[in-house]
Coordinates of N, CA and C in Angstrom, one line a residue:
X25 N 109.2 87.6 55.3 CA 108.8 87.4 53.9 C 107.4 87.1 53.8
X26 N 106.5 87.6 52.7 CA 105.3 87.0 52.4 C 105.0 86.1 51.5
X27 N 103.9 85.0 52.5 CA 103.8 83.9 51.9 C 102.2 84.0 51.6
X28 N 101.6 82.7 50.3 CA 100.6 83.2 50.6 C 100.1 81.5 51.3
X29 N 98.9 81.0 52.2 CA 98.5 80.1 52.9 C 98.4 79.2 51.9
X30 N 99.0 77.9 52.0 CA 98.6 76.8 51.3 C 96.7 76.4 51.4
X31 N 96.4 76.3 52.4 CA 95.2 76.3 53.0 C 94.0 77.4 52.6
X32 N 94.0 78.2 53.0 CA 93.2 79.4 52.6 C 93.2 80.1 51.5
X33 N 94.8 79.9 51.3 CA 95.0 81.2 50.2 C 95.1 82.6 50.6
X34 N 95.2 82.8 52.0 CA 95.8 84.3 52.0 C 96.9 84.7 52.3
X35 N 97.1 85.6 52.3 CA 98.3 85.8 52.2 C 98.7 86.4 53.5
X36 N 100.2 86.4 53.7 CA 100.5 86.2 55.2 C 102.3 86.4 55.2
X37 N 102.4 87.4 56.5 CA 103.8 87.6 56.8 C 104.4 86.3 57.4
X38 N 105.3 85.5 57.3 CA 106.0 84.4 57.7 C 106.7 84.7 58.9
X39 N 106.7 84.2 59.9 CA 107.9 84.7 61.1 C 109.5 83.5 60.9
X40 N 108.9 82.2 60.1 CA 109.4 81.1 59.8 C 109.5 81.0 58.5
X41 N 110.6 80.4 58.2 CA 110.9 80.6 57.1 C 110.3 78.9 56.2
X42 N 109.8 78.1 56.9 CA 109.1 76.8 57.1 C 107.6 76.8 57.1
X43 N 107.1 78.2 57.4 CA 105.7 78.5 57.5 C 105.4 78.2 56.8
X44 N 103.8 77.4 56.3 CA 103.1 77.4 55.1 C 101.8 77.8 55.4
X45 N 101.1 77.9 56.5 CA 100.0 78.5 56.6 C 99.8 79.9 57.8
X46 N 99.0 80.8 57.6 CA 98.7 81.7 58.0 C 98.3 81.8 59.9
X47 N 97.8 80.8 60.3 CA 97.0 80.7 61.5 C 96.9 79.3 61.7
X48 N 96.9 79.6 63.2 CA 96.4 77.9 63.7 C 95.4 77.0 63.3
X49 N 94.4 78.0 63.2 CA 92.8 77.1 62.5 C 93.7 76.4 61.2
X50 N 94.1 77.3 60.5 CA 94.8 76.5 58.9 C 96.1 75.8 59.5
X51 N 96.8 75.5 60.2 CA 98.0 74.7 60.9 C 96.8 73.6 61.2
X52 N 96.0 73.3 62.1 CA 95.3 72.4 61.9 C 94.2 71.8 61.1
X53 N 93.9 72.4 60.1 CA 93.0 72.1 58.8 C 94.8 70.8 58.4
X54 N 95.3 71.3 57.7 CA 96.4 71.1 57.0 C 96.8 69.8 57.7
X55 N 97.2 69.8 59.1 CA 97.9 68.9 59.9 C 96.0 67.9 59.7
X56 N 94.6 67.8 59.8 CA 94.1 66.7 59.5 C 94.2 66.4 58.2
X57 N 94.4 67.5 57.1 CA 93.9 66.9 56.0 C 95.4 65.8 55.6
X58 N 96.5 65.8 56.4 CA 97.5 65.3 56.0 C 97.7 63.5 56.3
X59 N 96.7 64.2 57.8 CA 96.6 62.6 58.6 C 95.2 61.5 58.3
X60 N 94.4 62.5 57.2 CA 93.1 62.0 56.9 C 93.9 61.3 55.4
X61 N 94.9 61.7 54.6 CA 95.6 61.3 53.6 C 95.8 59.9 54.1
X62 N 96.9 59.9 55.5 CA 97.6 59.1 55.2 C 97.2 57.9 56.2
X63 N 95.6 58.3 56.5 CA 94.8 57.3 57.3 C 94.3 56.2 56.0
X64 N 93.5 57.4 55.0 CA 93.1 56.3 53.9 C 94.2 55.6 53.3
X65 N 95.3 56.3 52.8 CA 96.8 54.8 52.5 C 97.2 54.2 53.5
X66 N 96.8 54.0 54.8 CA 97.0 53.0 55.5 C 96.0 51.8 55.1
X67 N 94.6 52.6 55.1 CA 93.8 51.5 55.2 C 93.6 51.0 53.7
X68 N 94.1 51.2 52.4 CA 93.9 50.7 51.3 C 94.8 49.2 51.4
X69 N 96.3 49.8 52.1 CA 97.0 48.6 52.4 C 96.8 47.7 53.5
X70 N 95.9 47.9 53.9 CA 95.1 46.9 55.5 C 94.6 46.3 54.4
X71 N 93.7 46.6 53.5 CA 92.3 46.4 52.6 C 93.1 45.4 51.2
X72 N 94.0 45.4 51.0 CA 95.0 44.7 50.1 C 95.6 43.4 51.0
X73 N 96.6 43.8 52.2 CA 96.6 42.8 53.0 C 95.6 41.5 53.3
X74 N 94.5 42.2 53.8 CA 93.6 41.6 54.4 C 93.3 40.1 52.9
X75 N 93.1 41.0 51.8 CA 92.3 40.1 50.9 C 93.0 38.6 50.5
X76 N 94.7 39.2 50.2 CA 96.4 38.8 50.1 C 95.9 37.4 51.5
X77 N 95.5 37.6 52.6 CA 95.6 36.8 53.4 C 94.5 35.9 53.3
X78 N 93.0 36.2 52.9 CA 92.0 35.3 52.6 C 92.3 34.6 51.4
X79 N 92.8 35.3 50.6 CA 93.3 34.5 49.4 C 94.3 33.4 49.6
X80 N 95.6 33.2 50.6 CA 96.3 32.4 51.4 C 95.6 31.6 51.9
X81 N 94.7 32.0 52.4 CA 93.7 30.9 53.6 C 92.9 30.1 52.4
X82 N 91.9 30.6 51.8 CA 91.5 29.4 50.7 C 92.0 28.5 50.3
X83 N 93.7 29.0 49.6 CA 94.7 27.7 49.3 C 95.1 26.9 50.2
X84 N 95.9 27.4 51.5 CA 95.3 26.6 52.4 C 94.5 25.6 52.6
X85 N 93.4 25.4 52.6 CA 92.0 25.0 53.1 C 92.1 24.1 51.9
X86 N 92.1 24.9 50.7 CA 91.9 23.6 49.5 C 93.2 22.6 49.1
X87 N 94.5 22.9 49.8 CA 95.7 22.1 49.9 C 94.9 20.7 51.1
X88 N 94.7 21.1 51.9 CA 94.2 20.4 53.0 C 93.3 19.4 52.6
X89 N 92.7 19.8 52.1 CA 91.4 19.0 51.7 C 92.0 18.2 50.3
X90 N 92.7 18.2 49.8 CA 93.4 17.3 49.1 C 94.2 16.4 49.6
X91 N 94.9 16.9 50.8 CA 96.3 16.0 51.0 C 95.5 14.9 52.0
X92 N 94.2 15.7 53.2 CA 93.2 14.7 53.6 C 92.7 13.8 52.4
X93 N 91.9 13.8 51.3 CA 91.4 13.2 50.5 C 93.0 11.9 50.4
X94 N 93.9 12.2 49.7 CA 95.1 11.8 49.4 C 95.3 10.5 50.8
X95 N 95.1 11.0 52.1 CA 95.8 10.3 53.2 C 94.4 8.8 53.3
X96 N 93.7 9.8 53.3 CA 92.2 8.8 53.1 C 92.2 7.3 52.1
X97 N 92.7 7.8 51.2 CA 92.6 6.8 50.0 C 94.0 6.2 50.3
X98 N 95.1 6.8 50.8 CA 96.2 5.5 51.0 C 95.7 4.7 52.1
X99 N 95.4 5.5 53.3 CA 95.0 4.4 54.3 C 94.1 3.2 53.8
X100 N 93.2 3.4 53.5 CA 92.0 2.1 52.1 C 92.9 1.1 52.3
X101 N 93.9 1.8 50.9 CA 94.7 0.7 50.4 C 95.8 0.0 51.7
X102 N 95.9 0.7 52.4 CA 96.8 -0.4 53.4 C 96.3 -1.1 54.6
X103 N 94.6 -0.9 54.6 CA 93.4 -1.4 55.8 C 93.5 -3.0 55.4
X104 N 92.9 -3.6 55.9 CA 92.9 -5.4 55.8 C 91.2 -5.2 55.1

């Protein structure tokens, strides 16, 4: 059957019935542009994560510094 290349656009006898592109060069265009896709939605969700976790750590840090402030001022009151 003829297909025409997702990639190039030409057109092309299929030996597979799964074929979508014409030639290897276009089998590997296709196969990076698919891994260059799914490199950048990896790294949006690294890039979301990451912030999700700094955001965690400040509260953190500002819980701390309360419950210190908090431990500080009871000890005072129970010092001689």
């Amino acid at each position: 059957t003829s297909h025409n290349c997702i990639v190039c656009g030409a057109r092309f006898t299929a030996v597979r019935p799964t074929a979508r592109s014409c030639s290897g060069r276009c089998r590997i265009t296709l196969s990076r542009t698919r891994r260059v896709a799914d490199l950048v939605q990896r790294l949006a969700a690294a890039e979301e994560a990451l912030a999700a976790a700094q955001d965690a750590i400040k509260h953190a840090s500002a819980a701390l510094r309360d419950l210190r402030t908090l431990v500080e001022q009871g000890g005072a009151k129970v010092a001689p």
